[in-house]
């Protein structure tokens, strides 16, 4: 069953957190799809992944519609993004994830800016719809300084 994790940015910027999330997914052997809300955000994420790391930590990627999209370990775009057969879908900047998007994935992640009320509302709406769809959800916050899982749905069983 797919799971959806919510990352609530309150101390770090997307540009700091996104490479970390992607590196962890790649370390698991997962293929990554990065969904952005528009072409400008796709270009910005493409630039970020090119420039964010020293050469020995390069994050190999391509852009939706580009050459050999199906071969890319990380595919950035605004649409379906199933060309590279992802295990891990990351949505940023208000991009939407549907329960259908999660079919066949190991995990989907919604990263949102806690300083943007529209982004918080967007994340809350996703939480509600995915809870109703029966997916496993986790809410991660960095309010205490370090990333910490604050909430999970469904709640783990407390049977003894």
mmCIF file of N, CA and C in Angstrom, residues 54-160:
data_model
loop_
_atom_site.group_PDB
_atom_site.id
_atom_site.type_symbol
_atom_site.label_atom_id
_atom_site.label_comp_id
_atom_site.label_asym_id
_atom_site.label_seq_id
_atom_site.Cartn_x
_atom_site.Cartn_y
_atom_site.Cartn_z
ATOM 1 N N UNK A 54 27.949 19.223 -4.831
ATOM 2 C CA UNK A 54 29.269 19.072 -5.451
ATOM 3 C C UNK A 54 29.196 17.937 -6.470
ATOM 4 N N UNK A 55 30.089 17.911 -7.429
ATOM 5 C CA UNK A 55 30.010 16.909 -8.509
ATOM 6 C C UNK A 55 29.880 15.465 -8.030
ATOM 7 N N UNK A 56 30.519 15.110 -6.944
ATOM 8 C CA UNK A 56 30.442 13.726 -6.474
ATOM 9 C C UNK A 56 29.068 13.368 -5.897
ATOM 10 N N UNK A 57 28.220 14.356 -5.672
ATOM 11 C CA UNK A 57 26.865 14.100 -5.167
ATOM 12 C C UNK A 57 25.808 14.555 -6.179
ATOM 13 N N UNK A 58 26.162 14.572 -7.441
ATOM 14 C CA UNK A 58 25.250 14.987 -8.502
ATOM 15 C C UNK A 58 23.984 14.141 -8.480
ATOM 16 N N UNK A 59 22.833 14.787 -8.656
ATOM 17 C CA UNK A 59 21.544 14.093 -8.708
ATOM 18 C C UNK A 59 21.111 13.986 -10.173
ATOM 19 N N UNK A 60 21.346 12.846 -10.816
ATOM 20 C CA UNK A 60 21.028 12.679 -12.239
ATOM 21 C C UNK A 60 19.525 12.766 -12.474
ATOM 22 N N UNK A 61 19.154 13.584 -13.440
ATOM 23 C CA UNK A 61 17.725 13.816 -13.662
ATOM 24 C C UNK A 61 17.465 14.280 -15.082
ATOM 25 N N UNK A 62 16.185 14.282 -15.422
ATOM 26 C CA UNK A 62 15.727 14.799 -16.693
ATOM 27 C C UNK A 62 14.409 15.518 -16.495
ATOM 28 N N UNK A 63 13.961 16.158 -17.568
ATOM 29 C CA UNK A 63 12.718 16.927 -17.522
ATOM 30 C C UNK A 63 11.686 16.241 -18.414
ATOM 31 N N UNK A 64 10.457 16.221 -17.938
ATOM 32 C CA UNK A 64 9.331 15.644 -18.661
ATOM 33 C C UNK A 64 9.354 16.096 -20.123
ATOM 34 N N UNK A 65 9.222 15.141 -21.032
ATOM 35 C CA UNK A 65 9.237 15.451 -22.454
ATOM 36 C C UNK A 65 10.632 15.487 -23.051
ATOM 37 N N UNK A 66 11.649 15.392 -22.205
ATOM 38 C CA UNK A 66 13.030 15.411 -22.685
ATOM 39 C C UNK A 66 13.459 14.055 -23.214
ATOM 40 N N UNK A 67 14.652 14.035 -23.784
ATOM 41 C CA UNK A 67 15.202 12.796 -24.337
ATOM 42 C C UNK A 67 15.387 11.765 -23.227
ATOM 43 N N UNK A 68 15.029 10.545 -23.524
ATOM 44 C CA UNK A 68 15.231 9.417 -22.616
ATOM 45 C C UNK A 68 14.589 9.602 -21.248
ATOM 46 N N UNK A 69 13.413 10.220 -21.204
ATOM 47 C CA UNK A 69 12.719 10.456 -19.933
ATOM 48 C C UNK A 69 12.537 9.150 -19.156
ATOM 49 N N UNK A 70 12.288 8.063 -19.879
ATOM 50 C CA UNK A 70 12.046 6.785 -19.209
ATOM 51 C C UNK A 70 13.288 6.227 -18.524
ATOM 52 N N UNK A 71 14.458 6.722 -18.878
ATOM 53 C CA UNK A 71 15.707 6.234 -18.284
ATOM 54 C C UNK A 71 16.164 7.043 -17.080
ATOM 55 N N UNK A 72 15.522 8.153 -16.835
ATOM 56 C CA UNK A 72 15.977 9.066 -15.787
ATOM 57 C C UNK A 72 15.641 8.550 -14.388
ATOM 58 N N UNK A 73 16.619 8.559 -13.473
ATOM 59 C CA UNK A 73 16.324 8.165 -12.099
ATOM 60 C C UNK A 73 15.466 9.209 -11.377
ATOM 61 N N UNK A 74 15.533 10.449 -11.852
ATOM 62 C CA UNK A 74 14.701 11.539 -11.333
ATOM 63 C C UNK A 74 14.096 12.231 -12.543
ATOM 64 N N UNK A 75 12.769 12.338 -12.565
ATOM 65 C CA UNK A 75 12.086 13.006 -13.667
ATOM 66 C C UNK A 75 11.265 14.156 -13.097
ATOM 67 N N UNK A 76 11.485 15.357 -13.627
ATOM 68 C CA UNK A 76 10.809 16.571 -13.156
ATOM 69 C C UNK A 76 9.777 16.994 -14.188
ATOM 70 N N UNK A 77 8.583 17.355 -13.731
ATOM 71 C CA UNK A 77 7.565 17.840 -14.652
ATOM 72 C C UNK A 77 6.309 18.278 -13.931
ATOM 73 N N UNK A 78 5.272 18.523 -14.717
ATOM 74 C CA UNK A 78 3.991 18.984 -14.170
ATOM 75 C C UNK A 78 2.880 17.956 -14.332
ATOM 76 N N UNK A 79 3.124 16.919 -15.103
ATOM 77 C CA UNK A 79 2.050 15.993 -15.460
ATOM 78 C C UNK A 79 2.136 14.656 -14.769
ATOM 79 N N UNK A 80 1.838 13.623 -15.528
ATOM 80 C CA UNK A 80 1.724 12.258 -15.038
ATOM 81 C C UNK A 80 3.054 11.724 -14.482
ATOM 82 N N UNK A 81 4.127 11.907 -15.184
ATOM 83 C CA UNK A 81 5.485 11.538 -14.760
ATOM 84 C C UNK A 81 5.692 10.040 -14.521
ATOM 85 N N UNK A 82 4.898 9.211 -15.168
ATOM 86 C CA UNK A 82 5.100 7.765 -15.010
ATOM 87 C C UNK A 82 6.099 7.209 -16.016
ATOM 88 N N UNK A 83 6.629 8.061 -16.879
ATOM 89 C CA UNK A 83 7.551 7.601 -17.913
ATOM 90 C C UNK A 83 8.766 6.897 -17.329
ATOM 91 N N UNK A 84 9.255 7.354 -16.171
ATOM 92 C CA UNK A 84 10.444 6.723 -15.587
ATOM 93 C C UNK A 84 10.093 5.657 -14.543
ATOM 94 N N UNK A 85 8.808 5.264 -14.490
ATOM 95 C CA UNK A 85 8.335 4.228 -13.570
ATOM 96 C C UNK A 85 8.767 4.514 -12.133
ATOM 97 N N UNK A 86 8.319 5.641 -11.574
ATOM 98 C CA UNK A 86 8.792 6.038 -10.245
ATOM 99 C C UNK A 86 8.255 5.160 -9.118
ATOM 100 N N UNK A 87 9.044 5.116 -8.055
ATOM 101 C CA UNK A 87 8.643 4.495 -6.799
ATOM 102 C C UNK A 87 8.233 5.580 -5.803
ATOM 103 N N UNK A 88 8.692 6.802 -6.062
ATOM 104 C CA UNK A 88 8.622 7.899 -5.097
ATOM 105 C C UNK A 88 8.224 9.160 -5.856
ATOM 106 N N UNK A 89 7.128 9.761 -5.440
ATOM 107 C CA UNK A 89 6.632 10.986 -6.070
ATOM 108 C C UNK A 89 6.708 12.118 -5.059
ATOM 109 N N UNK A 90 7.340 13.218 -5.439
ATOM 110 C CA UNK A 90 7.424 14.405 -4.590
ATOM 111 C C UNK A 90 6.659 15.524 -5.289
ATOM 112 N N UNK A 91 5.704 16.130 -4.574
ATOM 113 C CA UNK A 91 4.959 17.279 -5.100
ATOM 114 C C UNK A 91 5.372 18.516 -4.317
ATOM 115 N N UNK A 92 5.640 19.596 -5.051
ATOM 116 C CA UNK A 92 6.085 20.843 -4.426
ATOM 117 C C UNK A 92 5.243 22.007 -4.934
ATOM 118 N N UNK A 93 5.301 23.110 -4.216
ATOM 119 C CA UNK A 93 4.746 24.372 -4.699
ATOM 120 C C UNK A 93 3.264 24.381 -4.991
ATOM 121 N N UNK A 94 2.499 23.528 -4.349
ATOM 122 C CA UNK A 94 1.062 23.487 -4.604
ATOM 123 C C UNK A 94 0.656 22.495 -5.673
ATOM 124 N N UNK A 95 1.600 21.709 -6.183
ATOM 125 C CA UNK A 95 1.242 20.662 -7.143
ATOM 126 C C UNK A 95 0.356 19.640 -6.432
ATOM 127 N N UNK A 96 -0.552 19.060 -7.168
ATOM 128 C CA UNK A 96 -1.539 18.148 -6.606
ATOM 129 C C UNK A 96 -1.113 16.697 -6.778
ATOM 130 N N UNK A 97 -1.476 15.889 -5.789
ATOM 131 C CA UNK A 97 -1.326 14.436 -5.858
ATOM 132 C C UNK A 97 -2.730 13.855 -5.679
ATOM 133 N N UNK A 98 -3.066 12.860 -6.479
ATOM 134 C CA UNK A 98 -4.348 12.170 -6.322
ATOM 135 C C UNK A 98 -4.089 10.754 -5.809
ATOM 136 N N UNK A 99 -5.098 10.122 -5.228
ATOM 137 C CA UNK A 99 -4.914 8.721 -4.828
ATOM 138 C C UNK A 99 -4.495 7.840 -6.010
ATOM 139 N N UNK A 100 -4.988 8.148 -7.196
ATOM 140 C CA UNK A 100 -4.609 7.377 -8.388
ATOM 141 C C UNK A 100 -3.121 7.530 -8.686
ATOM 142 N N UNK A 101 -2.553 8.715 -8.424
ATOM 143 C CA UNK A 101 -1.121 8.929 -8.630
ATOM 144 C C UNK A 101 -0.292 7.989 -7.767
ATOM 145 N N UNK A 102 -0.827 7.614 -6.620
ATOM 146 C CA UNK A 102 -0.088 6.797 -5.660
ATOM 147 C C UNK A 102 -0.104 5.309 -5.985
ATOM 148 N N UNK A 103 -0.972 4.913 -6.898
ATOM 149 C CA UNK A 103 -1.045 3.496 -7.270
ATOM 150 C C UNK A 103 0.311 3.037 -7.799
ATOM 151 N N UNK A 104 0.844 2.005 -7.206
ATOM 152 C CA UNK A 104 2.123 1.463 -7.641
ATOM 153 C C UNK A 104 3.342 2.136 -7.047
ATOM 154 N N UNK A 105 3.155 3.224 -6.325
ATOM 155 C CA UNK A 105 4.283 3.898 -5.687
ATOM 156 C C UNK A 105 4.575 3.278 -4.326
ATOM 157 N N UNK A 106 5.793 3.417 -3.885
ATOM 158 C CA UNK A 106 6.130 3.055 -2.516
ATOM 159 C C UNK A 106 5.730 4.195 -1.590
ATOM 160 N N UNK A 107 6.006 5.427 -2.031
ATOM 161 C CA UNK A 107 5.690 6.588 -1.203
ATOM 162 C C UNK A 107 5.511 7.816 -2.080
ATOM 163 N N UNK A 108 4.592 8.669 -1.644
ATOM 164 C CA UNK A 108 4.446 10.006 -2.220
ATOM 165 C C UNK A 108 4.716 11.004 -1.099
ATOM 166 N N UNK A 109 5.213 12.164 -1.462
ATOM 167 C CA UNK A 109 5.568 13.193 -0.494
ATOM 168 C C UNK A 109 5.017 14.522 -0.971
ATOM 169 N N UNK A 110 4.374 15.239 -0.068
ATOM 170 C CA UNK A 110 3.897 16.592 -0.343
ATOM 171 C C UNK A 110 4.697 17.534 0.542
ATOM 172 N N UNK A 111 5.502 18.397 -0.065
ATOM 173 C CA UNK A 111 6.324 19.352 0.671
ATOM 174 C C UNK A 111 5.642 20.706 0.560
ATOM 175 N N UNK A 112 5.398 21.340 1.720
ATOM 176 C CA UNK A 112 4.690 22.617 1.679
ATOM 177 C C UNK A 112 5.287 23.626 2.646
ATOM 178 N N UNK A 113 5.156 24.888 2.268
ATOM 179 C CA UNK A 113 5.707 26.019 3.010
ATOM 180 C C UNK A 113 4.745 26.431 4.110
ATOM 181 N N UNK A 114 5.181 26.315 5.349
ATOM 182 C CA UNK A 114 4.343 26.667 6.486
ATOM 183 C C UNK A 114 4.057 28.143 6.623
ATOM 184 N N UNK A 115 4.790 28.979 5.889
ATOM 185 C CA UNK A 115 4.565 30.422 5.934
ATOM 186 C C UNK A 115 3.520 30.873 4.910
ATOM 187 N N UNK A 116 3.084 29.959 4.078
ATOM 188 C CA UNK A 116 2.127 30.250 3.008
ATOM 189 C C UNK A 116 0.780 29.613 3.358
ATOM 190 N N UNK A 117 -0.194 30.435 3.737
ATOM 191 C CA UNK A 117 -1.490 29.908 4.185
ATOM 192 C C UNK A 117 -2.183 29.088 3.094
ATOM 193 N N UNK A 118 -2.049 29.490 1.838
ATOM 194 C CA UNK A 118 -2.651 28.706 0.751
ATOM 195 C C UNK A 118 -2.010 27.322 0.671
ATOM 196 N N UNK A 119 -0.701 27.241 0.890
ATOM 197 C CA UNK A 119 -0.010 25.947 0.860
ATOM 198 C C UNK A 119 -0.449 25.070 2.028
ATOM 199 N N UNK A 120 -0.650 25.666 3.186
ATOM 200 C CA UNK A 120 -1.111 24.911 4.355
ATOM 201 C C UNK A 120 -2.522 24.374 4.107
ATOM 202 N N UNK A 121 -3.387 25.212 3.560
ATOM 203 C CA UNK A 121 -4.752 24.777 3.234
ATOM 204 C C UNK A 121 -4.725 23.649 2.206
ATOM 205 N N UNK A 122 -3.888 23.788 1.194
ATOM 206 C CA UNK A 122 -3.720 22.759 0.159
ATOM 207 C C UNK A 122 -3.314 21.426 0.804
ATOM 208 N N UNK A 123 -2.359 21.468 1.730
ATOM 209 C CA UNK A 123 -1.893 20.252 2.404
ATOM 210 C C UNK A 123 -3.003 19.655 3.270
ATOM 211 N N UNK A 124 -3.730 20.485 3.982
ATOM 212 C CA UNK A 124 -4.833 19.987 4.818
ATOM 213 C C UNK A 124 -5.893 19.299 3.966
ATOM 214 N N UNK A 125 -6.207 19.884 2.832
ATOM 215 C CA UNK A 125 -7.192 19.268 1.933
ATOM 216 C C UNK A 125 -6.701 17.907 1.435
ATOM 217 N N UNK A 126 -5.408 17.813 1.121
ATOM 218 C CA UNK A 126 -4.829 16.539 0.705
ATOM 219 C C UNK A 126 -4.922 15.513 1.838
ATOM 220 N N UNK A 127 -4.610 15.939 3.047
ATOM 221 C CA UNK A 127 -4.663 15.019 4.190
ATOM 222 C C UNK A 127 -6.059 14.416 4.307
ATOM 223 N N UNK A 128 -7.081 15.292 4.262
ATOM 224 C CA UNK A 128 -8.457 14.820 4.404
ATOM 225 C C UNK A 128 -8.831 13.829 3.298
ATOM 226 N N UNK A 129 -8.539 14.186 2.052
ATOM 227 C CA UNK A 129 -8.960 13.319 0.951
ATOM 228 C C UNK A 129 -8.202 11.992 0.960
ATOM 229 N N UNK A 130 -6.946 11.999 1.334
ATOM 230 C CA UNK A 130 -6.180 10.753 1.376
ATOM 231 C C UNK A 130 -6.563 9.898 2.577
ATOM 232 N N UNK A 131 -6.915 10.525 3.688
ATOM 233 C CA UNK A 131 -7.399 9.764 4.845
ATOM 234 C C UNK A 131 -8.692 9.046 4.464
ATOM 235 N N UNK A 132 -9.578 9.755 3.763
ATOM 236 C CA UNK A 132 -10.834 9.139 3.309
ATOM 237 C C UNK A 132 -10.585 8.006 2.318
ATOM 238 N N UNK A 133 -9.508 8.121 1.530
ATOM 239 C CA UNK A 133 -9.177 7.082 0.550
ATOM 240 C C UNK A 133 -8.480 5.884 1.193
ATOM 241 N N UNK A 134 -8.143 5.994 2.482
ATOM 242 C CA UNK A 134 -7.553 4.872 3.204
ATOM 243 C C UNK A 134 -6.057 4.714 3.073
ATOM 244 N N UNK A 135 -5.351 5.730 2.579
ATOM 245 C CA UNK A 135 -3.900 5.625 2.493
ATOM 246 C C UNK A 135 -3.263 5.899 3.850
ATOM 247 N N UNK A 136 -2.091 5.347 4.028
ATOM 248 C CA UNK A 136 -1.321 5.599 5.249
ATOM 249 C C UNK A 136 -0.665 6.967 5.110
ATOM 250 N N UNK A 137 -0.813 7.804 6.138
ATOM 251 C CA UNK A 137 -0.316 9.174 6.101
ATOM 252 C C UNK A 137 0.633 9.432 7.268
ATOM 253 N N UNK A 138 1.642 10.270 7.011
ATOM 254 C CA UNK A 138 2.511 10.755 8.073
ATOM 255 C C UNK A 138 2.733 12.247 7.865
ATOM 256 N N UNK A 139 2.716 12.959 8.973
ATOM 257 C CA UNK A 139 2.959 14.404 8.964
ATOM 258 C C UNK A 139 4.284 14.655 9.680
ATOM 259 N N UNK A 140 5.235 15.258 8.959
ATOM 260 C CA UNK A 140 6.563 15.560 9.483
ATOM 261 C C UNK A 140 6.715 17.066 9.623
ATOM 262 N N UNK A 141 7.239 17.472 10.781
ATOM 263 C CA UNK A 141 7.423 18.893 11.071
ATOM 264 C C UNK A 141 8.835 19.119 11.589
ATOM 265 N N UNK A 142 9.314 20.308 11.381
ATOM 266 C CA UNK A 142 10.621 20.676 11.929
ATOM 267 C C UNK A 142 10.467 21.808 12.946
ATOM 268 N N UNK A 143 9.278 21.936 13.505
ATOM 269 C CA UNK A 143 9.004 23.009 14.464
ATOM 270 C C UNK A 143 9.934 22.960 15.666
ATOM 271 N N UNK A 144 10.333 21.755 16.076
ATOM 272 C CA UNK A 144 11.224 21.625 17.234
ATOM 273 C C UNK A 144 12.692 21.778 16.853
ATOM 274 N N UNK A 145 12.975 21.956 15.592
ATOM 275 C CA UNK A 145 14.354 22.106 15.117
ATOM 276 C C UNK A 145 14.749 20.984 14.182
ATOM 277 N N UNK A 146 14.600 19.746 14.635
ATOM 278 C CA UNK A 146 14.901 18.586 13.803
ATOM 279 C C UNK A 146 13.601 18.049 13.216
ATOM 280 N N UNK A 147 13.702 17.325 12.106
ATOM 281 C CA UNK A 147 12.509 16.712 11.527
ATOM 282 C C UNK A 147 11.985 15.648 12.477
ATOM 283 N N UNK A 148 10.679 15.692 12.716
ATOM 284 C CA UNK A 148 10.043 14.741 13.625
ATOM 285 C C UNK A 148 8.660 14.386 13.083
ATOM 286 N N UNK A 149 8.338 13.083 13.117
ATOM 287 C CA UNK A 149 7.000 12.672 12.713
ATOM 288 C C UNK A 149 6.048 13.036 13.846
ATOM 289 N N UNK A 150 5.072 13.911 13.519
ATOM 290 C CA UNK A 150 4.167 14.454 14.526
ATOM 291 C C UNK A 150 2.810 13.761 14.549
ATOM 292 N N UNK A 151 2.409 13.213 13.406
ATOM 293 C CA UNK A 151 1.065 12.649 13.314
ATOM 294 C C UNK A 151 1.068 11.544 12.276
ATOM 295 N N UNK A 152 0.240 10.552 12.520
ATOM 296 C CA UNK A 152 0.141 9.429 11.589
ATOM 297 C C UNK A 152 -1.327 9.036 11.464
ATOM 298 N N UNK A 153 -1.709 8.628 10.262
ATOM 299 C CA UNK A 153 -3.065 8.141 10.027
ATOM 300 C C UNK A 153 -2.962 6.880 9.164
ATOM 301 N N UNK A 154 -3.597 5.813 9.452
ATOM 302 C CA UNK A 154 -4.339 5.628 10.694
ATOM 303 C C UNK A 154 -3.374 5.552 11.863
ATOM 304 N N UNK A 155 -3.879 5.847 13.044
ATOM 305 C CA UNK A 155 -3.045 5.797 14.240
ATOM 306 C C UNK A 155 -2.562 4.376 14.444
ATOM 307 N N UNK A 156 -1.294 4.208 14.825
ATOM 308 C CA UNK A 156 -0.806 2.850 15.102
ATOM 309 C C UNK A 156 -1.624 2.193 16.214
ATOM 310 N N UNK A 157 -1.779 0.919 16.118
ATOM 311 C CA UNK A 157 -2.539 0.178 17.119
ATOM 312 C C UNK A 157 -1.831 0.257 18.464
ATOM 313 N N UNK A 158 -2.601 0.449 19.515
ATOM 314 C CA UNK A 158 -2.040 0.487 20.870
ATOM 315 C C UNK A 158 -2.457 -0.749 21.654
ATOM 316 N N UNK A 159 -2.863 -1.801 20.943
ATOM 317 C CA UNK A 159 -3.257 -3.050 21.621
ATOM 318 C C UNK A 159 -2.024 -3.684 22.266
ATOM 319 N N UNK A 160 -2.245 -4.279 23.424
ATOM 320 C CA UNK A 160 -1.150 -4.927 24.142
ATOM 321 C C UNK A 160 -1.260 -6.422 24.036
#
